Tab-separated table of C-alpha atoms in Angstrom:
chain	number	residue	atom	x	y	z
A	1	MET	CA	0.000	0.000	0.000
A	2	PRO	CA	1.197	3.587	-0.639
A	3	ALA	CA	2.836	5.282	2.290
A	4	ALA	CA	0.649	7.664	4.249
A	5	PRO	CA	1.104	11.316	3.266
A	6	ARG	CA	3.650	13.177	5.313
A	7	PRO	CA	2.227	15.898	7.567
A	8	ALA	CA	3.827	18.591	5.392
A	9	ARG	CA	2.153	17.213	2.285
A	10	ARG	CA	-1.175	17.043	4.094
A	11	ARG	CA	-0.779	20.671	5.088
A	12	GLY	CA	0.136	21.533	1.523
A	13	ARG	CA	-2.957	19.822	0.133
A	14	ALA	CA	-5.125	21.499	2.763
A	15	ARG	CA	-3.681	24.855	1.760
A	16	ILE	CA	-4.434	24.241	-1.911
A	17	ALA	CA	-7.977	23.211	-1.010
A	18	ALA	CA	-8.499	26.357	1.027
A	19	LEU	CA	-7.099	28.582	-1.697
A	20	THR	CA	-9.183	26.884	-4.363
A	21	ALA	CA	-12.308	27.205	-2.245
A	22	SER	CA	-11.646	30.900	-1.965
A	23	ALA	CA	-11.141	31.076	-5.721
A	24	ALA	CA	-14.573	29.638	-6.440
A	25	LEU	CA	-16.132	32.388	-4.357
A	26	THR	CA	-14.032	35.261	-5.637
A	27	LEU	CA	-13.539	34.548	-9.332
A	28	GLY	CA	-15.790	36.928	-11.222
A	29	LEU	CA	-15.854	39.339	-8.279
A	30	SER	CA	-12.197	40.334	-8.164
A	31	GLY	CA	-8.769	39.368	-9.424
A	32	CYS	CA	-8.920	39.303	-13.209
A	33	THR	CA	-12.232	41.124	-13.633
A	34	SER	CA	-10.564	44.429	-14.577
A	35	LEU	CA	-8.581	42.764	-17.354
A	36	HIS	CA	-9.611	42.255	-20.921
A	37	THR	CA	-10.349	38.567	-21.402
A	38	VAL	CA	-10.931	36.647	-24.620
A	39	SER	CA	-12.899	33.448	-25.046
A	40	PRO	CA	-11.180	30.495	-26.733
A	41	ALA	CA	-13.943	30.497	-29.329
A	42	SER	CA	-13.240	34.155	-30.134
A	43	GLU	CA	-9.577	33.378	-30.674
A	44	ARG	CA	-10.607	30.625	-33.041
A	45	GLY	CA	-12.984	32.923	-34.878
A	46	HIS	CA	-10.405	35.677	-35.291
A	47	ALA	CA	-7.806	33.345	-36.762
A	48	SER	CA	-6.597	34.268	-40.206
A	49	ALA	CA	-6.007	30.629	-41.142
A	50	LYS	CA	-8.957	29.023	-42.912
A	51	VAL	CA	-7.916	25.398	-42.611
A	52	LEU	CA	-6.588	23.297	-39.772
A	53	MET	CA	-3.162	21.763	-39.686
A	54	ALA	CA	-2.990	18.225	-41.020
A	55	ASP	CA	-2.441	16.808	-37.519
A	56	GLN	CA	-5.392	18.675	-35.972
A	57	PRO	CA	-7.904	15.938	-34.983
A	58	VAL	CA	-11.083	18.037	-34.902
A	59	ASP	CA	-12.470	21.297	-36.230
A	60	CYS	CA	-14.194	23.041	-33.322
A	61	ARG	CA	-15.744	25.521	-35.734
A	62	LYS	CA	-18.012	22.641	-36.688
A	63	ALA	CA	-17.834	20.193	-33.775
A	64	LYS	CA	-19.383	20.722	-30.339
A	65	CYS	CA	-16.099	20.946	-28.437
A	66	ILE	CA	-15.251	21.127	-24.760
A	67	ALA	CA	-11.884	21.094	-22.991
A	68	LEU	CA	-11.217	18.887	-19.970
A	69	THR	CA	-8.519	20.309	-17.687
A	70	PHE	CA	-6.903	19.175	-14.452
A	71	ASP	CA	-5.120	21.383	-11.918
A	72	ALA	CA	-2.494	20.861	-9.237
A	73	GLY	CA	-1.168	17.439	-10.264
A	74	PRO	CA	0.435	15.084	-10.824
A	75	SER	CA	-0.652	13.024	-7.833
A	76	LYS	CA	-1.069	9.427	-6.750
A	77	HIS	CA	-4.398	9.426	-8.643
A	78	THR	CA	-2.911	10.520	-11.981
A	79	PRO	CA	-1.954	7.021	-13.246
A	80	ARG	CA	-5.576	5.893	-12.919
A	81	LEU	CA	-6.735	9.075	-14.642
A	82	LEU	CA	-4.331	8.566	-17.543
A	83	LYS	CA	-5.581	5.009	-17.952
A	84	ILE	CA	-9.179	6.261	-18.105
A	85	LEU	CA	-8.339	8.965	-20.648
A	86	LYS	CA	-6.503	6.449	-22.804
A	87	GLU	CA	-9.424	4.019	-22.703
A	88	LYS	CA	-11.891	6.796	-23.543
A	89	LYS	CA	-9.604	8.217	-26.258
A	90	VAL	CA	-9.691	11.673	-24.698
A	91	HIS	CA	-6.863	14.185	-24.498
A	92	ALA	CA	-6.869	16.686	-21.640
A	93	THR	CA	-4.879	19.711	-20.517
A	94	PHE	CA	-2.890	19.343	-17.296
A	95	PHE	CA	-1.980	22.496	-15.366
A	96	LEU	CA	0.813	21.045	-13.270
A	97	LEU	CA	2.008	22.276	-9.898
A	98	GLY	CA	5.727	22.272	-9.210
A	99	LYS	CA	6.367	21.830	-5.499
A	100	ASN	CA	5.534	18.328	-4.212
A	101	HIS	CA	4.017	17.411	-7.584
A	102	ILE	CA	6.264	17.831	-10.630
A	103	GLU	CA	9.287	17.329	-8.402
A	104	ARG	CA	7.750	14.231	-6.783
A	105	TYR	CA	6.266	12.600	-9.920
A	106	PRO	CA	8.651	13.391	-12.794
A	107	LYS	CA	7.841	10.157	-14.648
A	108	LEU	CA	4.154	11.055	-14.671
A	109	VAL	CA	4.909	14.449	-16.194
A	110	LYS	CA	6.697	12.722	-19.044
A	111	GLN	CA	3.901	10.161	-19.400
A	112	ILE	CA	1.290	12.929	-19.627
A	113	SER	CA	3.259	14.504	-22.461
A	114	ASP	CA	4.069	11.227	-24.211
A	115	GLU	CA	0.399	10.222	-24.279
A	116	GLY	CA	-0.596	13.355	-26.168
A	117	HIS	CA	-2.016	15.540	-23.425
A	118	GLU	CA	-1.245	19.246	-23.208
A	119	VAL	CA	1.237	19.983	-20.429
A	120	ALA	CA	0.624	23.412	-18.916
A	121	GLU	CA	1.651	25.007	-15.635
A	122	HIS	CA	-0.041	26.085	-12.408
A	123	THR	CA	3.013	27.832	-10.884
A	124	TRP	CA	5.568	26.288	-8.551
A	125	SER	CA	4.002	26.646	-5.109
A	126	HIS	CA	0.408	27.840	-5.736
A	127	ARG	CA	1.032	31.320	-4.354
A	128	ARG	CA	-1.448	33.962	-5.437
A	129	LEU	CA	0.429	35.850	-8.136
A	130	THR	CA	-1.293	39.173	-7.507
A	131	ASP	CA	0.206	39.216	-3.990
A	132	LEU	CA	3.783	38.720	-5.186
A	133	SER	CA	6.568	40.988	-6.341
A	134	GLU	CA	7.617	40.934	-9.983
A	135	LYS	CA	10.666	38.911	-9.019
A	136	GLU	CA	8.565	36.366	-7.140
A	137	VAL	CA	6.116	35.995	-10.043
A	138	ARG	CA	9.029	35.321	-12.373
A	139	GLN	CA	10.379	32.682	-10.002
A	140	GLU	CA	6.984	30.957	-9.708
A	141	LEU	CA	6.699	30.756	-13.493
A	142	SER	CA	10.282	30.130	-14.531
A	143	ARG	CA	10.910	27.350	-12.044
A	144	THR	CA	7.886	25.431	-13.319
A	145	GLN	CA	8.710	26.162	-16.955
A	146	ASN	CA	12.235	24.862	-16.545
A	147	ALA	CA	11.143	21.721	-14.703
A	148	VAL	CA	8.588	20.799	-17.372
A	149	GLU	CA	10.960	21.535	-20.242
A	150	GLU	CA	13.647	19.370	-18.654
A	151	LEU	CA	11.226	16.439	-18.434
A	152	THR	CA	9.327	16.807	-21.716
A	153	GLY	CA	11.628	18.808	-23.976
A	154	LYS	CA	9.084	21.612	-24.280
A	155	ALA	CA	8.249	24.537	-22.007
A	156	PRO	CA	4.528	25.109	-21.339
A	157	THR	CA	2.754	27.821	-23.299
A	158	LEU	CA	-0.324	27.848	-21.030
A	159	MET	CA	-0.680	28.741	-17.354
A	160	ARG	CA	-3.616	28.762	-14.959
A	161	PRO	CA	-3.073	31.378	-12.243
A	162	PRO	CA	-3.833	30.114	-8.739
A	163	GLN	CA	-7.357	31.156	-7.721
A	164	GLY	CA	-7.755	32.626	-11.207
A	165	ARG	CA	-6.105	35.765	-9.823
A	166	THR	CA	-4.143	37.771	-12.335
A	167	SER	CA	-3.365	41.366	-13.226
A	168	ASP	CA	-1.866	43.573	-15.915
A	169	GLU	CA	1.569	43.098	-14.351
A	170	VAL	CA	1.214	39.304	-14.243
A	171	SER	CA	0.008	39.319	-17.848
A	172	LYS	CA	3.004	41.405	-18.896
A	173	ILE	CA	5.389	38.892	-17.325
A	174	CYS	CA	3.481	35.999	-18.903
A	175	LYS	CA	3.873	37.632	-22.296
A	176	GLU	CA	7.632	37.792	-21.795
A	177	PHE	CA	7.633	34.081	-20.932
A	178	GLY	CA	5.487	33.190	-23.947
A	179	ILE	CA	2.597	32.058	-21.739
A	180	ALA	CA	-1.162	32.533	-22.155
A	181	GLN	CA	-3.432	32.323	-19.118
A	182	VAL	CA	-6.478	30.053	-19.119
A	183	LEU	CA	-9.468	30.300	-16.777
A	184	TRP	CA	-12.558	28.078	-16.801
A	185	SER	CA	-16.332	27.903	-17.222
A	186	ALA	CA	-17.230	24.794	-15.186
A	187	THR	CA	-15.918	23.675	-11.822
A	188	ALA	CA	-17.075	20.931	-9.479
A	189	LYS	CA	-15.565	22.382	-6.292
A	190	ASP	CA	-14.049	18.931	-5.928
A	191	TYR	CA	-11.805	20.168	-3.118
A	192	SER	CA	-14.925	20.260	-0.926
A	193	THR	CA	-16.391	16.783	-1.468
A	194	THR	CA	-15.447	13.166	-2.057
A	195	ASP	CA	-18.882	12.467	-3.576
A	196	SER	CA	-18.092	11.479	-7.163
A	197	LYS	CA	-21.751	11.604	-8.169
A	198	LEU	CA	-21.996	15.187	-6.943
A	199	ILE	CA	-18.821	16.124	-8.812
A	200	GLU	CA	-20.276	14.574	-11.956
A	201	LYS	CA	-23.583	16.428	-11.561
A	202	ARG	CA	-21.934	19.791	-10.997
A	203	ILE	CA	-19.839	19.456	-14.147
A	204	LEU	CA	-22.693	18.225	-16.313
A	205	ASP	CA	-24.924	21.066	-15.109
A	206	GLN	CA	-22.323	23.680	-16.083
A	207	SER	CA	-20.967	22.202	-19.303
A	208	LYS	CA	-21.450	24.125	-22.515
A	209	ARG	CA	-20.044	24.269	-26.014
A	210	ASP	CA	-16.537	25.776	-26.126
A	211	GLY	CA	-16.362	25.467	-22.353
A	212	VAL	CA	-13.375	24.643	-20.178
A	213	ILE	CA	-13.897	22.157	-17.343
A	214	LEU	CA	-11.784	22.535	-14.208
A	215	LEU	CA	-11.098	19.458	-12.059
A	216	HIS	CA	-8.278	18.407	-9.732
A	217	ASP	CA	-6.712	14.971	-10.027
A	218	LEU	CA	-5.304	15.110	-6.498
A	219	TYR	CA	-8.654	14.785	-4.668
A	220	ASP	CA	-10.090	11.369	-3.877
A	221	GLY	CA	-13.547	11.835	-5.399
A	222	THR	CA	-12.519	13.364	-8.713
A	223	VAL	CA	-10.946	10.648	-10.841
A	224	PRO	CA	-13.799	8.152	-10.184
A	225	ALA	CA	-16.199	10.763	-11.616
A	226	VAL	CA	-14.266	11.254	-14.862
A	227	PRO	CA	-15.505	8.193	-16.830
A	228	HIS	CA	-19.136	9.124	-16.187
A	229	ILE	CA	-18.524	12.769	-17.104
A	230	ILE	CA	-16.879	11.753	-20.380
A	231	ASP	CA	-19.578	9.244	-21.278
A	232	ALA	CA	-22.430	11.624	-20.443
A	233	LEU	CA	-20.985	14.523	-22.429
A	234	LYS	CA	-20.136	12.324	-25.401
A	235	ALA	CA	-23.746	11.133	-25.362
A	236	LYS	CA	-24.777	14.787	-25.643
A	237	GLY	CA	-22.618	15.224	-28.714
A	238	TYR	CA	-19.527	16.784	-27.175
A	239	THR	CA	-16.020	16.238	-28.521
A	240	PHE	CA	-13.196	16.505	-26.010
A	241	VAL	CA	-10.170	18.574	-27.016
A	242	THR	CA	-7.152	20.211	-25.427
A	243	VAL	CA	-7.195	23.966	-24.849
A	244	PRO	CA	-5.011	24.724	-27.912
A	245	GLU	CA	-7.252	22.492	-30.032
A	246	LEU	CA	-10.251	24.467	-28.799
A	247	MET	CA	-8.716	27.612	-30.312
A	248	ALA	CA	-7.514	26.135	-33.619
A	249	PRO	CA	-6.900	27.342	-36.255
A	250	GLY	CA	-6.135	30.205	-33.907
A	251	ALA	CA	-3.476	29.824	-31.233
A	252	PRO	CA	-3.053	31.017	-27.649
A	253	LYS	CA	-1.425	34.452	-27.513
A	254	PRO	CA	1.242	35.035	-24.850
A	255	GLY	CA	0.021	37.380	-22.138
A	256	GLN	CA	-3.644	36.973	-23.060
A	257	VAL	CA	-6.181	35.871	-20.452
A	258	TYR	CA	-8.680	33.350	-21.848
A	259	ARG	CA	-12.020	32.930	-20.152
A	260	PRO	CA	-14.857	30.898	-21.731
């Protein structure tokens, strides 16, 4: 059996849960609300290209697309999640956390990339970027970028700011790093429950075309809900894509904040 989590890791997970809970209450009321945001569908619509690349699996201008994303992994639950996604033939976007996650599960980071998922970042230590100095923001981003690039050969081009909190200054730094920021349209608040059926219901109730689903693969109730979420949305005609695929033939622009 896996070893019990160390007290420090338990505290770390509790801190992430508390911060994420706060995010669900505050997103839309503060943080990024003063910034200009663009929907992924708008980026797709503004693209000058009229055809998709040959390796693009789906045209979301025609298909009913939705992006499945996971924050704050990898974790002990990620292998099971990857198995489910492989069986369901679904590619997701993983916003990976550095401290105690990328550094603890380097092989999983590589597996996520090797299996065709989009590897994105969620900062190094989940600190709220709007509370940090410019130097600290750069450290949170660069440390994660470097760790992912070392493991996969490619630095992330997408970042989800902790709590969805961002600012003009954060966006400016992201632009310098070649990173676009991605928010979400559906969340299950899976940090607050282990009830997989409830997680499933919350996501299905909020899902919409061109939406971005936010889940966390580090909480016990989340991964068991994923097969049912996928099956139910496929039955409704949805096609699952990564965030960049959702924007194609457009592409994420560094420094831009995307909000479905």
